[in-house]
Coordinates of N, CA and C in Angstrom, one line a residue:
V1378 N 1.2 6.5 53.1 CA -0.2 6.6 53.4 C -0.8 5.1 53.3
G1379 N -1.5 4.8 54.3 CA -2.1 3.4 54.4 C -1.2 2.4 55.1
K1380 N 0.1 2.8 55.3 CA 1.0 1.9 56.0 C 1.4 2.4 57.4
V1381 N 1.4 3.7 57.5 CA 1.7 4.3 58.8 C 0.7 5.5 59.0
P1382 N 0.4 5.9 60.2 CA -0.4 7.1 60.3 C 0.3 8.3 59.7
V1383 N -0.5 9.1 59.0 CA 0.1 10.3 58.3 C -0.8 11.5 58.6
K1384 N -0.1 12.5 59.1 CA -0.7 13.8 59.4 C 0.1 14.9 58.6
V1385 N -0.7 15.8 58.0 CA 0.0 16.8 57.2 C 0.7 17.8 58.2
P1386 N 2.0 17.8 58.1 CA 2.7 18.7 59.1 C 2.7 20.2 58.6
N1387 N 2.9 21.1 59.5 CA 3.0 22.5 59.2 C 4.2 22.7 58.2
G1388 N 4.0 23.5 57.2 CA 5.0 23.8 56.2 C 5.1 22.8 55.0
L1389 N 4.2 21.8 55.0 CA 4.2 20.9 53.9 C 3.4 21.5 52.8
D1390 N 3.9 21.5 51.6 CA 3.3 22.1 50.4 C 2.4 21.1 49.6
L1391 N 3.0 20.0 49.4 CA 2.3 19.0 48.5 C 2.4 17.6 49.1
L1392 N 1.3 16.8 49.0 CA 1.3 15.4 49.4 C 0.5 14.7 48.4
S1393 N 1.1 13.8 47.6 CA 0.3 13.0 46.6 C 0.0 11.6 47.2
L1394 N -1.2 11.1 46.8 CA -1.7 9.8 47.2 C -2.0 9.0 46.0
A1395 N -1.7 7.7 46.0 CA -2.1 6.8 44.9 C -3.0 5.7 45.6
G1396 N -4.2 5.6 45.0 CA -5.2 4.7 45.6 C -4.7 3.2 45.7
H1397 N -3.9 2.7 44.7 CA -3.5 1.3 44.8 C -2.5 1.1 45.9
K1398 N -1.9 2.1 46.5 CA -0.9 1.9 47.5 C -1.6 1.6 48.9
F1399 N -2.9 1.9 49.0 CA -3.6 1.5 50.3 C -4.9 0.9 50.0
Q1400 N -4.9 -0.1 49.1 CA -6.0 -1.0 48.8 C -7.2 -0.3 48.1
G1401 N -6.9 0.8 47.5 CA -7.9 1.5 46.7 C -7.8 1.1 45.3
P1402 N -8.7 1.6 44.4 CA -8.6 1.3 43.0 C -7.4 1.9 42.3
K1403 N -7.0 1.2 41.2 CA -5.9 1.7 40.4 C -6.4 2.9 39.6
G1404 N -5.5 3.7 39.2 CA -5.8 4.8 38.3 C -6.5 6.0 38.9
V1405 N -6.5 6.1 40.3 CA -7.1 7.3 40.9 C -6.2 7.7 42.1
G1406 N -6.1 9.0 42.3 CA -5.2 9.5 43.4 C -5.7 10.8 43.9
A1407 N -5.0 11.4 44.7 CA -5.3 12.7 45.2 C -4.1 13.6 45.5
L1408 N -4.2 14.9 45.5 CA -3.1 15.8 45.7 C -3.5 16.8 46.8
Y1409 N -2.8 16.8 47.9 CA -3.0 17.8 48.9 C -2.1 19.0 48.5
C1410 N -2.6 20.2 48.6 CA -1.8 21.4 48.2 C -2.1 22.4 49.3
S1411 N -1.0 23.0 49.8 CA -1.2 24.0 50.8 C -1.8 25.3 50.2
A1412 N -2.4 26.1 51.0 CA -3.0 27.4 50.6 C -1.9 28.3 50.0
R1413 N -0.7 28.2 50.6 CA 0.4 29.1 50.1 C 0.8 28.8 48.7
L1414 N 0.7 27.5 48.3 CA 1.2 27.1 47.0 C 0.1 27.0 46.0
R1415 N -1.2 27.0 46.5 CA -2.3 26.8 45.6 C -2.3 27.7 44.4
A1416 N -2.1 29.0 44.7 CA -2.2 30.0 43.6 C -1.1 29.9 42.6
K1417 N 0.0 29.1 42.9 CA 1.1 29.0 42.0 C 1.0 27.7 41.1
L1418 N 0.0 26.9 41.4 CA -0.1 25.6 40.6 C -0.7 25.9 39.2
A1419 N 0.0 25.4 38.2 CA -0.5 25.5 36.8 C -1.3 24.3 36.5
P1420 N -2.4 24.5 35.8 CA -3.3 23.4 35.4 C -2.5 22.2 34.7
L1421 N -2.8 21.0 35.1 CA -2.3 19.8 34.5 C -2.8 19.7 33.1
L1422 N -4.1 19.9 32.9 CA -4.8 19.9 31.6 C -5.6 21.1 31.5
L1423 N -5.7 21.6 30.3 CA -6.5 22.8 30.0 C -7.9 22.4 29.5
G1424 N -8.9 23.2 29.8 CA -10.2 22.9 29.3 C -11.3 23.3 30.3
G1425 N -11.9 22.3 30.9 CA -12.9 22.5 31.8 C -12.4 23.0 33.2
G1426 N -13.3 23.3 34.0 CA -13.0 23.9 35.3 C -13.0 22.9 36.5
Q1427 N -12.9 21.6 36.1 CA -13.0 20.6 37.2 C -11.8 20.7 38.1
E1428 N -12.0 20.2 39.3 CA -10.9 20.2 40.4 C -10.4 21.7 40.5
N1429 N -11.3 22.6 40.6 CA -11.0 24.0 40.8 C -10.0 24.6 39.8
G1430 N -10.2 24.0 38.6 CA -9.4 24.5 37.4 C -8.0 24.0 37.3
V1431 N -7.6 23.1 38.2 CA -6.3 22.5 38.2 C -6.2 21.3 37.3
R1432 N -7.2 20.5 37.2 CA -7.2 19.3 36.4 C -8.5 19.2 35.6
A1433 N -8.5 19.6 34.4 CA -9.7 19.5 33.6 C -10.0 18.1 33.2
G1434 N -11.3 17.8 32.9 CA -11.7 16.5 32.5 C -12.7 16.0 33.5
T1435 N -13.6 15.1 33.0 CA -14.7 14.5 33.9 C -14.0 13.7 35.0
E1436 N -14.5 13.9 36.2 CA -13.9 13.2 37.3 C -14.3 11.7 37.3
N1437 N -13.5 10.9 37.7 CA -13.7 9.4 37.8 C -14.5 9.2 39.2
T1438 N -15.8 9.4 39.1 CA -16.6 9.3 40.3 C -16.5 8.0 41.1
P1439 N -16.7 6.8 40.4 CA -16.5 5.5 41.1 C -15.1 5.4 41.7
G1440 N -14.1 5.8 41.0 CA -12.7 5.7 41.5 C -12.5 6.6 42.7
L1441 N -13.1 7.8 42.7 CA -13.0 8.7 43.8 C -13.7 8.1 45.1
A1442 N -14.9 7.5 44.8 CA -15.6 6.9 45.9 C -14.8 5.7 46.5
G1443 N -14.2 5.0 45.6 CA -13.3 3.9 46.1 C -12.1 4.4 46.9
L1444 N -11.6 5.5 46.4 CA -10.4 6.1 47.1 C -10.8 6.5 48.5
G1445 N -12.0 7.1 48.6 CA -12.4 7.6 50.0 C -12.7 6.4 50.9
A1446 N -13.3 5.3 50.3 CA -13.6 4.1 51.1 C -12.3 3.5 51.6
A1447 N -11.3 3.4 50.7 CA -10.0 2.8 51.1 C -9.3 3.7 52.1
A1448 N -9.4 5.0 52.1 CA -8.8 5.8 53.1 C -9.5 5.6 54.4
R1449 N -10.8 5.5 54.5 CA -11.4 5.3 55.7 C -11.1 3.9 56.3
L1450 N -11.0 2.9 55.4 CA -10.6 1.6 55.9 C -9.1 1.6 56.4
S1451 N -8.3 2.3 55.7 CA -6.9 2.4 56.2 C -6.8 3.0 57.6
K1452 N -7.5 4.1 57.8 CA -7.5 4.7 59.1 C -8.0 3.7 60.2
T1453 N -9.1 3.0 59.9 CA -9.6 2.0 60.9 C -8.5 1.0 61.2
Q1454 N -7.8 0.5 60.1 CA -6.8 -0.6 60.3 C -5.6 -0.1 61.1
L1455 N -5.3 1.2 61.0 CA -4.1 1.8 61.6 C -4.4 2.2 63.0
D1456 N -5.7 2.4 63.4 CA -6.0 2.8 64.8 C -5.6 1.7 65.8
D1457 N -5.2 2.1 66.9 CA -4.8 1.2 68.0 C -6.1 0.9 68.8
V1458 N -6.7 -0.2 68.5 CA -8.0 -0.6 69.2 C -7.7 -1.7 70.2
D1459 N -8.3 -1.6 71.3 CA -8.2 -2.6 72.4 C -8.4 -4.0 71.8
G1460 N -7.5 -4.9 72.0 CA -7.7 -6.3 71.6 C -7.3 -6.5 70.2
R1461 N -6.8 -5.5 69.5 CA -6.4 -5.7 68.1 C -5.1 -4.9 67.8
Q1462 N -4.2 -5.6 67.1 CA -2.9 -4.9 66.8 C -3.2 -4.0 65.6
P1463 N -2.6 -2.8 65.6 CA -2.7 -1.9 64.4 C -2.0 -2.6 63.2
L1464 N -2.5 -2.3 62.0 CA -2.0 -2.9 60.8 C -0.5 -2.8 60.7
M1465 N 0.1 -1.6 61.1 CA 1.5 -1.4 60.9 C 2.3 -2.4 61.7
V1466 N 1.8 -2.8 62.9 CA 2.5 -3.8 63.7 C 2.4 -5.2 63.0
Q1467 N 1.2 -5.5 62.5 CA 1.1 -6.8 61.8 C 2.0 -6.9 60.6
L1468 N 2.0 -5.8 59.8 CA 2.9 -5.8 58.6 C 4.4 -6.0 59.0
A1469 N 4.8 -5.3 60.0 CA 6.2 -5.3 60.4 C 6.5 -6.8 60.9
E1470 N 5.6 -7.4 61.6 CA 5.9 -8.8 62.1 C 6.1 -9.8 60.9
I1471 N 5.2 -9.7 59.9 CA 5.3 -10.6 58.8 C 6.5 -10.2 57.9
R1472 N 6.8 -8.9 57.8 CA 8.0 -8.5 57.1 C 9.3 -9.0 57.7
D1473 N 9.3 -9.0 59.0 CA 10.5 -9.4 59.8 C 10.6 -11.0 59.6
Q1474 N 9.5 -11.7 59.6 CA 9.6 -13.1 59.4 C 10.2 -13.4 58.0
L1475 N 9.8 -12.7 57.0 CA 10.3 -12.8 55.7 C 11.8 -12.5 55.7
R1476 N 12.2 -11.4 56.3 CA 13.6 -11.1 56.3 C 14.5 -12.1 57.0
D1477 N 14.0 -12.6 58.2 CA 14.8 -13.5 59.0 C 14.9 -14.9 58.3
R1478 N 13.9 -15.3 57.7 CA 13.9 -16.6 57.0 C 14.7 -16.6 55.7
L1479 N 14.7 -15.5 55.0 CA 15.5 -15.3 53.8 C 17.0 -15.4 54.2
L1480 N 17.4 -14.6 55.2 CA 18.7 -14.5 55.7 C 19.2 -15.9 56.2
N1481 N 18.4 -16.5 57.0 CA 18.9 -17.8 57.6 C 19.0 -18.9 56.5
S1482 N 18.2 -18.8 55.5 CA 18.2 -19.8 54.4 C 19.3 -19.6 53.4
I1483 N 19.3 -18.4 52.8 CA 20.2 -18.1 51.7 C 21.7 -18.0 52.2
N1484 N 21.8 -17.5 53.5 CA 23.2 -17.3 54.0 C 23.6 -18.5 54.9
D1485 N 22.9 -19.6 54.8 CA 23.3 -20.8 55.4 C 24.7 -21.1 54.8
P1486 N 25.7 -21.5 55.6 CA 27.0 -21.7 55.0 C 27.1 -22.7 53.8
E1487 N 26.4 -23.8 53.9 CA 26.4 -24.8 52.8 C 25.7 -24.2 51.6
M1488 N 24.6 -23.6 51.8 CA 23.8 -23.0 50.7 C 24.7 -21.9 50.0
S1489 N 25.2 -21.0 50.8 CA 26.0 -19.9 50.3 C 27.3 -20.4 49.5
E1490 N 27.9 -21.4 50.1 CA 29.1 -22.0 49.4 C 28.7 -22.5 48.0
F1491 N 27.6 -23.2 47.9 CA 27.2 -23.7 46.6 C 26.8 -22.7 45.6
T1492 N 25.9 -21.7 46.0 CA 25.4 -20.7 45.1 C 26.5 -19.6 44.8
G1493 N 27.3 -19.4 45.8 CA 28.3 -18.3 45.6 C 27.6 -16.9 45.9
F1494 N 26.5 -16.9 46.6 CA 25.8 -15.6 46.9 C 25.4 -15.6 48.4
R1495 N 25.4 -14.3 48.8 CA 24.8 -14.0 50.1 C 23.7 -13.0 50.0
L1496 N 22.9 -12.8 51.0 CA 21.8 -11.8 51.0 C 22.2 -10.7 52.0
I1497 N 22.0 -9.5 51.5 CA 22.2 -8.3 52.4 C 20.9 -7.5 52.5
V1498 N 20.6 -7.1 53.7 CA 19.4 -6.3 53.9 C 19.7 -4.8 53.7
N1499 N 19.0 -4.1 52.9 CA 19.4 -2.7 52.6 C 18.6 -1.7 53.4
N1500 N 17.5 -2.1 54.0 CA 16.7 -1.1 54.7 C 16.7 -1.3 56.2
N1501 N 17.9 -1.6 56.7 CA 18.1 -1.6 58.1 C 18.8 -0.3 58.5
F1502 N 18.0 0.8 58.7 CA 18.6 2.1 59.0 C 18.5 2.3 60.5
P1503 N 19.6 2.2 61.2 CA 19.6 2.3 62.7 C 19.1 3.7 63.2
N1504 N 19.3 4.7 62.3 CA 19.0 6.1 62.8 C 17.7 6.6 62.2
G1505 N 16.9 5.8 61.6 CA 15.6 6.3 61.1 C 14.6 5.2 60.9
P1506 N 13.3 5.5 60.9 CA 12.3 4.5 60.7 C 12.2 4.0 59.3
T1507 N 11.6 2.8 59.1 CA 11.3 2.3 57.8 C 9.9 1.9 57.7
L1508 N 9.4 1.8 56.5 CA 8.0 1.4 56.3 C 7.8 -0.1 56.8
P1509 N 6.7 -0.4 57.5 CA 6.6 -1.7 58.1 C 6.4 -2.8 57.1
N1510 N 6.0 -2.5 55.9 CA 5.6 -3.5 54.9 C 6.7 -3.8 53.9
T1511 N 7.8 -3.1 53.9 CA 8.7 -3.2 52.8 C 10.1 -3.8 53.2
L1512 N 10.6 -4.7 52.4 CA 11.9 -5.3 52.6 C 12.7 -5.1 51.3
N1513 N 13.9 -4.6 51.5 CA 14.8 -4.4 50.3 C 16.1 -5.2 50.6
V1514 N 16.4 -6.1 49.7 CA 17.5 -7.0 49.9 C 18.4 -7.0 48.6
S1515 N 19.6 -7.4 48.8 CA 20.5 -7.5 47.6 C 21.1 -8.9 47.6
V1516 N 21.2 -9.5 46.4 CA 22.0 -10.7 46.1 C 23.4 -10.3 45.8
V1517 N 24.3 -10.7 46.6 CA 25.7 -10.3 46.5 C 26.7 -11.5 46.4
S1518 N 27.6 -11.4 45.5 CA 28.6 -12.4 45.4 C 29.5 -12.6 46.6
T1519 N 29.7 -13.8 47.1 CA 30.5 -14.1 48.2 C 32.0 -13.7 47.9
K1520 N 32.3 -13.8 46.6 CA 33.7 -13.4 46.3 C 33.9 -11.9 46.5
L1521 N 32.9 -11.1 46.2 CA 33.0 -9.7 46.5 C 33.2 -9.4 48.0
L1522 N 32.4 -10.1 48.8 CA 32.5 -10.0 50.2 C 33.8 -10.4 50.8
Q1523 N 34.3 -11.5 50.2 CA 35.6 -12.0 50.7 C 36.8 -11.1 50.3
S1524 N 36.7 -10.5 49.1 CA 37.7 -9.6 48.7 C 37.7 -8.3 49.5
A1525 N 36.6 -8.0 50.1 CA 36.4 -6.8 50.9 C 37.1 -7.0 52.2
G1526 N 37.3 -8.2 52.6 CA 38.0 -8.5 53.9 C 37.0 -8.9 55.0
Q1527 N 37.5 -9.1 56.2 CA 36.6 -9.6 57.2 C 35.6 -8.6 57.7
S1528 N 35.7 -7.3 57.3 CA 34.7 -6.4 57.7 C 33.4 -6.6 57.0
K1529 N 33.3 -7.4 55.9 CA 32.1 -7.6 55.2 C 31.6 -6.3 54.5
E1530 N 32.4 -5.3 54.4 CA 32.0 -4.1 53.8 C 32.3 -4.1 52.3
L1531 N 31.4 -3.8 51.4 CA 31.6 -3.8 50.0 C 32.4 -2.6 49.6
A1532 N 33.1 -2.6 48.5 CA 33.7 -1.4 47.9 C 32.6 -0.5 47.5
T1533 N 32.9 0.8 47.5 CA 31.9 1.8 47.2 C 32.1 2.4 45.8
D1534 N 32.9 1.8 44.9 CA 33.1 2.3 43.6 C 31.9 1.9 42.7
N1535 N 31.1 2.8 42.4 CA 29.9 2.6 41.6 C 30.2 2.2 40.1
N1536 N 31.5 2.4 39.7 CA 31.8 2.2 38.3 C 32.5 0.8 38.1
T1537 N 32.6 0.1 39.2 CA 33.3 -1.2 39.1 C 32.6 -2.1 38.1
D1538 N 33.4 -2.7 37.1 CA 32.8 -3.6 36.1 C 33.4 -4.9 36.4
D1539 N 32.9 -5.6 37.4 CA 33.4 -6.8 37.9 C 32.5 -8.0 37.5
M1540 N 33.1 -9.2 37.2 CA 32.3 -10.3 36.8 C 31.3 -10.7 37.9
E1541 N 31.8 -10.7 39.1 CA 31.0 -11.1 40.2 C 29.8 -10.1 40.4
L1542 N 30.1 -8.9 40.2 CA 29.0 -7.8 40.3 C 28.0 -8.1 39.3
R1543 N 28.4 -8.3 38.0 CA 27.4 -8.5 37.0 C 26.6 -9.8 37.2
E1544 N 27.3 -10.8 37.7 CA 26.6 -12.1 37.9 C 25.6 -12.0 39.0
A1545 N 25.8 -11.2 40.0 CA 24.8 -11.0 41.1 C 23.6 -10.4 40.5
A1546 N 23.8 -9.4 39.6 CA 22.6 -8.7 39.0 C 21.9 -9.6 38.1
L1547 N 22.6 -10.5 37.3 CA 22.0 -11.4 36.4 C 21.2 -12.5 37.2
A1548 N 21.7 -12.9 38.3 CA 21.0 -13.9 39.1 C 19.7 -13.3 39.7
R1549 N 19.8 -12.0 40.1 CA 18.6 -11.3 40.6 C 17.6 -11.2 39.5
N1550 N 18.0 -10.9 38.3 CA 17.1 -10.8 37.2 C 16.4 -12.1 36.8
Y1551 N 17.3 -13.2 37.0 CA 16.7 -14.5 36.7 C 15.7 -14.9 37.7
L1552 N 15.9 -14.6 39.0 CA 14.9 -14.8 40.0 C 13.6 -14.1 39.7
L1553 N 13.6 -12.9 39.2 CA 12.4 -12.1 38.9 C 11.7 -12.6 37.6
S1554 N 12.6 -13.1 36.7 CA 12.0 -13.5 35.4 C 11.2 -14.8 35.5
R1555 N 11.4 -15.6 36.6 CA 10.7 -16.9 36.7 C 9.2 -16.7 37.0
G1556 N 8.9 -15.5 37.5 CA 7.5 -15.1 37.7 C 6.8 -15.8 38.8
R1557 N 7.5 -16.4 39.7 CA 6.8 -17.2 40.8 C 6.7 -16.4 42.1
I1558 N 7.3 -15.2 42.1 CA 7.1 -14.3 43.2 C 6.9 -12.9 42.6
L1559 N 6.1 -12.1 43.2 CA 5.9 -10.7 42.7 C 6.8 -9.8 43.5
A1560 N 7.9 -9.4 42.8 CA 8.9 -8.6 43.4 C 9.4 -7.6 42.4
S1561 N 10.2 -6.7 42.8 CA 10.6 -5.6 41.9 C 12.1 -5.3 42.0
A1562 N 12.7 -5.0 40.8 CA 14.1 -4.5 40.8 C 14.2 -3.0 41.0
G1563 N 13.1 -2.3 41.0 CA 13.0 -0.9 41.1 C 11.6 -0.4 41.0
S1564 N 11.4 0.9 41.2 CA 10.1 1.5 41.1 C 9.6 1.5 39.6
A1565 N 8.3 1.6 39.4 CA 7.7 1.6 38.1 C 8.2 2.8 37.3
C1566 N 8.6 3.9 38.0 CA 9.0 5.1 37.2 C 10.5 5.1 37.1
H1567 N 11.2 4.0 37.4 CA 12.6 3.9 37.2 C 12.9 3.2 35.9
A1568 N 13.2 4.0 34.9 CA 13.3 3.4 33.5 C 14.4 2.3 33.4
A1569 N 15.4 2.5 34.2 CA 16.5 1.5 34.1 C 16.6 0.6 35.2
A1570 N 15.4 0.0 35.6 CA 15.3 -0.8 36.8 C 16.2 -2.0 36.8
N1571 N 16.4 -2.6 35.6 CA 17.2 -3.8 35.5 C 18.6 -3.5 35.0
S1572 N 19.0 -2.2 34.8 CA 20.3 -2.0 34.3 C 21.2 -1.2 35.2
G1573 N 20.7 -0.6 36.3 CA 21.6 0.2 37.1 C 21.0 0.3 38.5
A1574 N 21.7 1.0 39.3 CA 21.3 1.2 40.7 C 20.3 2.2 40.9
S1575 N 19.4 2.0 41.8 CA 18.3 3.0 42.1 C 18.9 4.2 42.8
A1576 N 18.6 5.4 42.2 CA 19.1 6.6 42.8 C 18.6 6.8 44.3
V1577 N 17.4 6.3 44.5 CA 16.8 6.4 45.9 C 17.6 5.6 46.8
L1578 N 18.0 4.4 46.4 CA 18.8 3.5 47.3 C 20.2 4.2 47.6
L1579 N 20.8 4.7 46.5 CA 22.1 5.3 46.7 C 22.0 6.5 47.6
E1580 N 20.9 7.4 47.5 CA 20.8 8.5 48.3 C 20.4 8.1 49.8
S1581 N 19.9 6.9 49.9 CA 19.6 6.4 51.3 C 20.8 5.8 52.0
G1582 N 21.9 5.8 51.3 CA 23.1 5.3 51.9 C 23.4 3.8 51.6
V1583 N 22.6 3.2 50.7 CA 22.9 1.8 50.4 C 24.1 1.7 49.5
N1584 N 25.0 0.7 49.8 CA 26.2 0.6 49.1 C 25.9 0.4 47.6
P1585 N 26.7 1.1 46.7 CA 26.4 1.0 45.3 C 26.5 -0.4 44.7
M1586 N 27.4 -1.2 45.3 CA 27.6 -2.5 44.8 C 26.3 -3.4 45.1
A1587 N 25.8 -3.2 46.3 CA 24.5 -3.9 46.7 C 23.3 -3.3 45.9
A1588 N 23.3 -2.0 45.7 CA 22.2 -1.4 45.0 C 22.0 -1.9 43.6
R1589 N 23.1 -2.4 43.0 CA 23.0 -2.9 41.6 C 22.2 -4.2 41.5
S1590 N 22.1 -4.9 42.6 CA 21.4 -6.2 42.5 C 20.3 -6.3 43.6
A1591 N 19.6 -5.2 43.8 CA 18.6 -5.1 44.8 C 17.2 -5.7 44.4
V1592 N 16.5 -6.2 45.3 CA 15.1 -6.7 45.1 C 14.3 -6.1 46.2
R1593 N 13.1 -5.6 45.8 CA 12.2 -5.0 46.8 C 11.0 -5.9 46.9
L1594 N 10.7 -6.3 48.2 CA 9.6 -7.2 48.5 C 8.6 -6.5 49.4
S1595 N 7.3 -6.6 49.2 CA 6.3 -6.0 50.0 C 5.3 -7.0 50.5
V1596 N 4.9 -6.8 51.7 CA 3.8 -7.6 52.3 C 2.6 -6.7 52.5
G1597 N 1.5 -7.4 52.6 CA 0.2 -6.6 52.8 C -0.7 -7.3 53.9
P1598 N -1.9 -6.7 54.0 CA -2.7 -7.3 55.1 C -3.1 -8.7 54.9
D1599 N -3.1 -9.2 53.6 CA -3.5 -10.6 53.3 C -2.3 -11.5 53.2
T1600 N -1.0 -11.0 53.5 CA 0.1 -11.9 53.4 C 0.2 -12.8 54.6
T1601 N 0.4 -14.1 54.3 CA 0.4 -15.1 55.4 C 1.8 -15.7 55.5
I1602 N 2.0 -16.5 56.5 CA 3.2 -17.2 56.7 C 3.5 -18.2 55.6
D1603 N 2.4 -18.7 55.0 CA 2.6 -19.6 53.9 C 3.2 -18.9 52.7
D1604 N 2.7 -17.6 52.5 CA 3.3 -16.8 51.5 C 4.8 -16.5 51.7
V1605 N 5.1 -16.3 52.9 CA 6.5 -16.1 53.3 C 7.4 -17.3 53.0
L1606 N 6.9 -18.5 53.4 CA 7.6 -19.7 53.2 C 7.8 -20.0 51.7
G1607 N 6.7 -19.6 50.9 CA 6.8 -19.8 49.5 C 7.8 -18.9 48.8
A1608 N 7.9 -17.7 49.3 CA 8.9 -16.7 48.7 C 10.3 -17.2 49.1
V1609 N 10.5 -17.6 50.3 CA 11.8 -18.1 50.7 C 12.2 -19.3 49.8
E1610 N 11.3 -20.2 49.6 CA 11.6 -21.4 48.8 C 11.9 -21.1 47.4
E1611 N 11.2 -20.1 46.8 CA 11.5 -19.6 45.4 C 12.8 -18.9 45.3
F1612 N 13.2 -18.1 46.3 CA 14.5 -17.5 46.3 C 15.6 -18.6 46.3
N1613 N 15.5 -19.6 47.1 CA 16.5 -20.6 47.2 C 16.5 -21.4 45.9
A1614 N 15.3 -21.8 45.4 CA 15.3 -22.6 44.1 C 15.9 -21.8 43.0
A1615 N 15.6 -20.5 42.9 CA 16.1 -19.7 41.8 C 17.7 -19.6 41.8
L1616 N 18.2 -19.3 43.0 CA 19.7 -19.2 43.1 C 20.4 -20.6 42.9
L1617 N 19.8 -21.6 43.4 CA 20.3 -23.0 43.1 C 20.3 -23.3 41.6
Q1618 N 19.2 -23.0 41.0 CA 19.1 -23.3 39.5 C 20.0 -22.4 38.7
W1619 N 20.2 -21.2 39.1 CA 21.1 -20.3 38.4 C 22.5 -20.9 38.5
R1620 N 22.9 -21.3 39.7 CA 24.3 -21.8 39.8 C 24.5 -23.1 39.0
I1621 N 23.4 -24.0 39.0 CA 23.5 -25.2 38.2 C 23.7 -24.9 36.7
E1622 N 23.0 -23.9 36.2 CA 23.0 -23.5 34.8 C 24.3 -22.7 34.5
H1623 N 24.8 -22.0 35.5 CA 26.0 -21.1 35.3 C 27.0 -21.5 36.4
P1624 N 27.8 -22.6 36.2 CA 28.8 -23.0 37.2 C 29.8 -21.9 37.3
S1625 N 30.3 -21.8 38.6 CA 31.4 -20.7 38.8 C 32.6 -21.0 38.0
R1626 N 33.1 -19.9 37.5 CA 34.4 -19.9 36.7 C 35.6 -19.6 37.6

């Protein structure tokens, strides 16, 4: 919601919305519930009869007003208006700029030889659409790629306890710990974001070895090419500094 046009399809029972995901206020959301399922919903909180008895407690009126305003703004931005690109097209273009510049920079032969890492894009799904604003990449050891052979396919053993695999995850964590780019190793509800592979990535078909060192980057309506260049520069600086501080063994 807020990134691509969304229409409630027939047969959908539940659709949850979070305001901060489409430029609305934090701490407020909404839940669509089909008539078929409505009678089966148990109250989240007991007490008052707010929200038709499903969620007791005084409503956050300013937050709800902001949620509605953000929803209307999102619809306007996503509409295909003459002379203006829809937001999803703008987001995809800046996302693709970020992807291409990261790949060209980090996978440059001289850069990759020094750092010992390459970058793999995880959300290139040829048989399905992806969100236009999100880029998921993994920092992967070149030794792992070389050991996999010329096919560049990583092993699929999720239990591998390999030094190169651990080092890639540590380098990823070092990049995030520097605090110079806002990126994520996993969703906020993933308790082990820094210690294991995301179940969502694994179920999406991402290689388990790559999923262990994944980074999720998102762009928004205000993201500029200068922001992209800054993110690419920080990726390079972090991997270079990591290698200087942790020479290959």
